[in-house]
mmCIF file of C-alpha atoms in Angstrom:
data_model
loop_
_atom_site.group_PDB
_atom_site.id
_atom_site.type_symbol
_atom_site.label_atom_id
_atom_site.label_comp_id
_atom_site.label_asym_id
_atom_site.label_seq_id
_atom_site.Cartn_x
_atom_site.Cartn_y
_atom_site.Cartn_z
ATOM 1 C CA UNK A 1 -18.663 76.046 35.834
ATOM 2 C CA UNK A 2 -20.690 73.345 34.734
ATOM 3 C CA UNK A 3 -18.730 70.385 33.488
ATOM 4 C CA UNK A 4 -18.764 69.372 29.548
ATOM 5 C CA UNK A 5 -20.638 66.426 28.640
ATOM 6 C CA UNK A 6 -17.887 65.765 26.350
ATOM 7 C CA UNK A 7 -14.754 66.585 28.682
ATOM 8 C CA UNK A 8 -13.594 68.709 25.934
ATOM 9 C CA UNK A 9 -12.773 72.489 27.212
ATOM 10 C CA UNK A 10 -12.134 75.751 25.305
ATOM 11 C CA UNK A 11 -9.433 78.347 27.006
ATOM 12 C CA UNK A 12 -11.143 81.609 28.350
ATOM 13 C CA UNK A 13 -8.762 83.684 26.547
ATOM 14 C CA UNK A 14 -10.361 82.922 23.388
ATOM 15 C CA UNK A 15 -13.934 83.883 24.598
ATOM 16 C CA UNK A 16 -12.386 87.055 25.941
ATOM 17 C CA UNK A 17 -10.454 87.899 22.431
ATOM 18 C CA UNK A 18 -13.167 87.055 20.502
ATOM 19 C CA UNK A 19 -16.012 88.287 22.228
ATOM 20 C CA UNK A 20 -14.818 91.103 24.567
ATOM 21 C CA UNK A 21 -11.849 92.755 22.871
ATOM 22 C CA UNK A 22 -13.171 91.774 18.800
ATOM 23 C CA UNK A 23 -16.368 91.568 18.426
ATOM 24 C CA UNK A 24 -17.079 93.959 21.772
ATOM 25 C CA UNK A 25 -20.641 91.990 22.628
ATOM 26 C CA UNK A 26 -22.797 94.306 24.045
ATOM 27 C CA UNK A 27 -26.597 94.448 24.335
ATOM 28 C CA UNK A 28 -29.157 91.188 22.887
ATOM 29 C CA UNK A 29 -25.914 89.183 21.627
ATOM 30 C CA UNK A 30 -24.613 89.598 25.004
ATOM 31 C CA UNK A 31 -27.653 88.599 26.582
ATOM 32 C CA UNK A 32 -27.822 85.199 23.977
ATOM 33 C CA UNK A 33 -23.889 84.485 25.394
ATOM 34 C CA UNK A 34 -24.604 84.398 28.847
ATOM 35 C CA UNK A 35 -27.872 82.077 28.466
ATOM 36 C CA UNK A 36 -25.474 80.281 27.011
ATOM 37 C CA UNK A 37 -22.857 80.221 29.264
ATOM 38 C CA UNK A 38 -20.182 83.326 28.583
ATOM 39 C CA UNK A 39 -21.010 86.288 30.101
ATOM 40 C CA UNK A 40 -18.774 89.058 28.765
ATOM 41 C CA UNK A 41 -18.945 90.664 32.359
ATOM 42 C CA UNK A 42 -17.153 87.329 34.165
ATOM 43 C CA UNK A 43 -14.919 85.822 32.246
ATOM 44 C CA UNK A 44 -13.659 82.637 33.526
ATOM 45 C CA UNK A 45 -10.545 80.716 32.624
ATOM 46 C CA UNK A 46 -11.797 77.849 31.048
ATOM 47 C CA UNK A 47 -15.400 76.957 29.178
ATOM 48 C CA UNK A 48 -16.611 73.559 28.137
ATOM 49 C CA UNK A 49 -16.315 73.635 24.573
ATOM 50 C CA UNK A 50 -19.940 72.850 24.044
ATOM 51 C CA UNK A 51 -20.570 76.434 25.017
ATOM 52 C CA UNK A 52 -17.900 77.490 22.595
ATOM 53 C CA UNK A 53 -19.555 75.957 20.013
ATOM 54 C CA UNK A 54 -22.594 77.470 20.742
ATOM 55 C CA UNK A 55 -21.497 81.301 21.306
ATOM 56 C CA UNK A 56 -20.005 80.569 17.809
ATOM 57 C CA UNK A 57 -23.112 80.328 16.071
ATOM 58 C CA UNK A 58 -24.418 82.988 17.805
ATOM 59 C CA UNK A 59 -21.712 85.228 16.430
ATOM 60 C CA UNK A 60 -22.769 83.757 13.285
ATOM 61 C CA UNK A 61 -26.097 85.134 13.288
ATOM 62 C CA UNK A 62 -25.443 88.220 15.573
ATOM 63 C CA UNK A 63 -22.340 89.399 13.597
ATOM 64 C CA UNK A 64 -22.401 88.364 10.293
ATOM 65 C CA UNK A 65 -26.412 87.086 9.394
ATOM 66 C CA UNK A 66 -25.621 87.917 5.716
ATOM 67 C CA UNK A 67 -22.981 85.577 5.395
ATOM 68 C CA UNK A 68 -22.779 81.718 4.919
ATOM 69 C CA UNK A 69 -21.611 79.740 7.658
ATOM 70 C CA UNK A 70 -18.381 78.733 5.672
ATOM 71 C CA UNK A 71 -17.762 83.244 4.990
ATOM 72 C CA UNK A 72 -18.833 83.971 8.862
ATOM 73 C CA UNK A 73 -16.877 81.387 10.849
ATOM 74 C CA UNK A 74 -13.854 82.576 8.860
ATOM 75 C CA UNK A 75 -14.234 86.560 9.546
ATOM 76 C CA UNK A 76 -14.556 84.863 13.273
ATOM 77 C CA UNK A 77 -11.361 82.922 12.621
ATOM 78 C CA UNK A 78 -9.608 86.586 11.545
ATOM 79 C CA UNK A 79 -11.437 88.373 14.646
ATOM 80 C CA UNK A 80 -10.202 85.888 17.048
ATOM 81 C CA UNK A 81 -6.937 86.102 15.859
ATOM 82 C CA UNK A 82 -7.058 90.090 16.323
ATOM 83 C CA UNK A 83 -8.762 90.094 19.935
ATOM 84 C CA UNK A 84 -6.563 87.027 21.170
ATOM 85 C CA UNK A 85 -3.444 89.004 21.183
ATOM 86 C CA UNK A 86 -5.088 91.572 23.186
ATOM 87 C CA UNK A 87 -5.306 88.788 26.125
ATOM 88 C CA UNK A 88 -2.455 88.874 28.214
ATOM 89 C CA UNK A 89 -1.623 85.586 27.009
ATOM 90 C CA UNK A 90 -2.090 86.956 23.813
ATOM 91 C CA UNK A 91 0.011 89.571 24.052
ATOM 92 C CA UNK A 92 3.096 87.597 24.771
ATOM 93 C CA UNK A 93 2.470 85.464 21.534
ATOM 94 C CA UNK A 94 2.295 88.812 20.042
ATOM 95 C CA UNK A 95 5.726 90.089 20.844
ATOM 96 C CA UNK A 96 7.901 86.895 18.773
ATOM 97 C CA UNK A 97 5.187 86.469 15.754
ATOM 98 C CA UNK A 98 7.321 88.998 13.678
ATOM 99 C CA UNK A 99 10.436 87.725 14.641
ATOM 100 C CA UNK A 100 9.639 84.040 14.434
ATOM 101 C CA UNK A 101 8.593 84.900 10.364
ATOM 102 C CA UNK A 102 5.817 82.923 8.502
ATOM 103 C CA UNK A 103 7.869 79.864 7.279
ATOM 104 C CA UNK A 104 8.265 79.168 11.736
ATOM 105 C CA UNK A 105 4.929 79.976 12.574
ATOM 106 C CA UNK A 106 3.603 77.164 9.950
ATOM 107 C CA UNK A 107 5.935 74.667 11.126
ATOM 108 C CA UNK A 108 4.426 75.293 14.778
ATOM 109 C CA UNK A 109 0.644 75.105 14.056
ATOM 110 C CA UNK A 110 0.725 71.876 15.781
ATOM 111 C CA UNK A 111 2.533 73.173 18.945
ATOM 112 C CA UNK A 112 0.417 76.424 19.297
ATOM 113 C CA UNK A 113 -2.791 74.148 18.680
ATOM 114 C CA UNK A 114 -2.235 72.372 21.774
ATOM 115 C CA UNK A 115 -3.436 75.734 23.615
ATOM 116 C CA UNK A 116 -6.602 73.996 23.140
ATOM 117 C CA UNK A 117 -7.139 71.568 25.523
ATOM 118 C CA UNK A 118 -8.169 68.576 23.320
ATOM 119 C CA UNK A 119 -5.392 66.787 21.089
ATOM 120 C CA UNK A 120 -6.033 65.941 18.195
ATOM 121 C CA UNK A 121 -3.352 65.421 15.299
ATOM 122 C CA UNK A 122 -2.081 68.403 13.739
ATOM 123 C CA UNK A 123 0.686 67.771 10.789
ATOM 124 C CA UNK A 124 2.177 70.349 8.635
ATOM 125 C CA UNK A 125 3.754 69.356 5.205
ATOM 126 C CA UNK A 126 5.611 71.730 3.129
ATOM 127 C CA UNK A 127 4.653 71.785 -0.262
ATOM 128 C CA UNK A 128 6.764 74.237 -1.811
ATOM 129 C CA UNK A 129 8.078 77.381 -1.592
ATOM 130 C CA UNK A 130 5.677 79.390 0.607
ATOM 131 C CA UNK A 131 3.209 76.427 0.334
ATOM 132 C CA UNK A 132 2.259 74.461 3.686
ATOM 133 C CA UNK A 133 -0.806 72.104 3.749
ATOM 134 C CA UNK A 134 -1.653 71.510 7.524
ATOM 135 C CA UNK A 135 -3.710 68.652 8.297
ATOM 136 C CA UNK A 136 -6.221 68.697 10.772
ATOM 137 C CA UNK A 137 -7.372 65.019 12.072
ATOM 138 C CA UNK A 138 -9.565 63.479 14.163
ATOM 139 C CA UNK A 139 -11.101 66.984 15.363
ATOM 140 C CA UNK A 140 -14.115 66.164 16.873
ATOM 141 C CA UNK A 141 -15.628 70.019 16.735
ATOM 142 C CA UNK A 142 -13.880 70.912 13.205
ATOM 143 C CA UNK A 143 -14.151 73.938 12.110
ATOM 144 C CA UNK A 144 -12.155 74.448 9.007
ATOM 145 C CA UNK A 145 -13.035 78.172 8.159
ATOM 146 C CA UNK A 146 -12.204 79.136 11.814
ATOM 147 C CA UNK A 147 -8.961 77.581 11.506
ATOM 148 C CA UNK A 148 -8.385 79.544 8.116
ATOM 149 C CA UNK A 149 -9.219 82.683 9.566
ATOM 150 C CA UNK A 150 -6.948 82.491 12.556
ATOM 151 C CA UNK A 151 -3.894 81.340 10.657
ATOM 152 C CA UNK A 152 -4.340 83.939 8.200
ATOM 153 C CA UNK A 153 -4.857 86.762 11.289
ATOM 154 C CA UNK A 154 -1.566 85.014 12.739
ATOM 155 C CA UNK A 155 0.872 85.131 9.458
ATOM 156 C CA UNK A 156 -0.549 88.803 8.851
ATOM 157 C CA UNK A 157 1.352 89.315 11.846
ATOM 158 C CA UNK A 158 4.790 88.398 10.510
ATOM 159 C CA UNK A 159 4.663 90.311 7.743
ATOM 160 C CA UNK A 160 3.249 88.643 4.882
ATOM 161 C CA UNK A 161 0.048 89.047 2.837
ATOM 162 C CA UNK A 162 -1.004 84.838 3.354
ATOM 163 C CA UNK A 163 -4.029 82.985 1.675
ATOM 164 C CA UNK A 164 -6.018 80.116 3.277
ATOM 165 C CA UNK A 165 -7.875 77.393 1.466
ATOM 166 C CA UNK A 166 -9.269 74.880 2.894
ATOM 167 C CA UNK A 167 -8.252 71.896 0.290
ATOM 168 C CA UNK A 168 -10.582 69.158 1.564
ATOM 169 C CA UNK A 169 -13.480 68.514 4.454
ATOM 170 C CA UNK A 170 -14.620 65.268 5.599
ATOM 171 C CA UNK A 171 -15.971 65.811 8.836
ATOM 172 C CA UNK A 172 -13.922 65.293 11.384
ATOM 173 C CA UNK A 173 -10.905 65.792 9.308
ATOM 174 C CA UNK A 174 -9.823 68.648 7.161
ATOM 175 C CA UNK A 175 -6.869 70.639 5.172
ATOM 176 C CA UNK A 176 -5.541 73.596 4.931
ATOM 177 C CA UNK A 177 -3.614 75.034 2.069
ATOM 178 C CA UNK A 178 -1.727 78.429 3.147
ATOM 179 C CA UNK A 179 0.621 80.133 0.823
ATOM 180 C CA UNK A 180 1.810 84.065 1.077
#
């Protein structure tokens, strides 16, 4: 693999959730992914996020063309959340999400965000009952509606029916308001 210009990485786990077990890319789109640096037939363990970034778009335009960028990357936020617990890494995430409950999940946002390889700072605040704001900062690849997505695929899993809004973008910073 080709190192990132950036030295920022994305785990394989999410290419193979997203694209392999979710979004099952087959055909031109998987074609577009390998020139651009996934190939759904050889997944590797680790991608420089550059190439994340750009399968993302395609996904955009392969998956969901009708849909704004804000609409698409959070349907890819929801299908990453389904195909990532198919992973084997996944799938022992998947075994404590209904036991840990929604209220333990938000409080560890920031600890399951550091599957990513790049830190950046995470907070969650509780704002009342059943009403977190978590605080993305200093994200240099934000992706707010991505984020949105995947929390709301995650607390589906405990049980509740949860809503998303992302409360403020500047970019590399942005909020999240989930409730349920």
């Amino acid at each position: 693999m080709q190192g990132s210009p950036s030295g920022r990485a994305t785990q394989g786990s999410f290419f193979e959730g997203l694209f392999i077990h979710s979004l099952r890319a087959s055909g031109a789109f998987a074609d577009a992914l390998r020139a651009c640096g996934f190939d759904v037939s050889k997944p590797k363990a680790i991608y420089p996020i550059e190439v994340w970034n750009e399968a993302l778009e395609l996904a955009w335009h392969h998956c969901y063309p009708g849909l704004t960028r804000e609409a698409a990357y959070r349907e890819l936020g929801r299908q990453l959340g389904e195909g990532f617990l198919k992973t084997w890494m996944g799938k022992v995430v998947d075994m404590g999400l209904p036991m840990l409950g929604p209220e333990r999940l938000v409080s560890r946002i920031p600890s399951l965000i550091a599957l990513d390889t790049f830190r950046y700072d995470v907070r969650v605040t509780q704002l009342g009952w059943h009403h977190h704001r978590v605080c993305f900062r200093n994200d240099p690849d934000a992706k707010p509606d991505l984020m949105a997505g995947l929390i709301e695929s995650g607390l589906r899993r405990t049980g509740v029916v949860p809503s998303v809004t992302v409360s403020m973008r500047a970019g590399r910073d942005f909020d999240l308001d989930v409730t349920w």
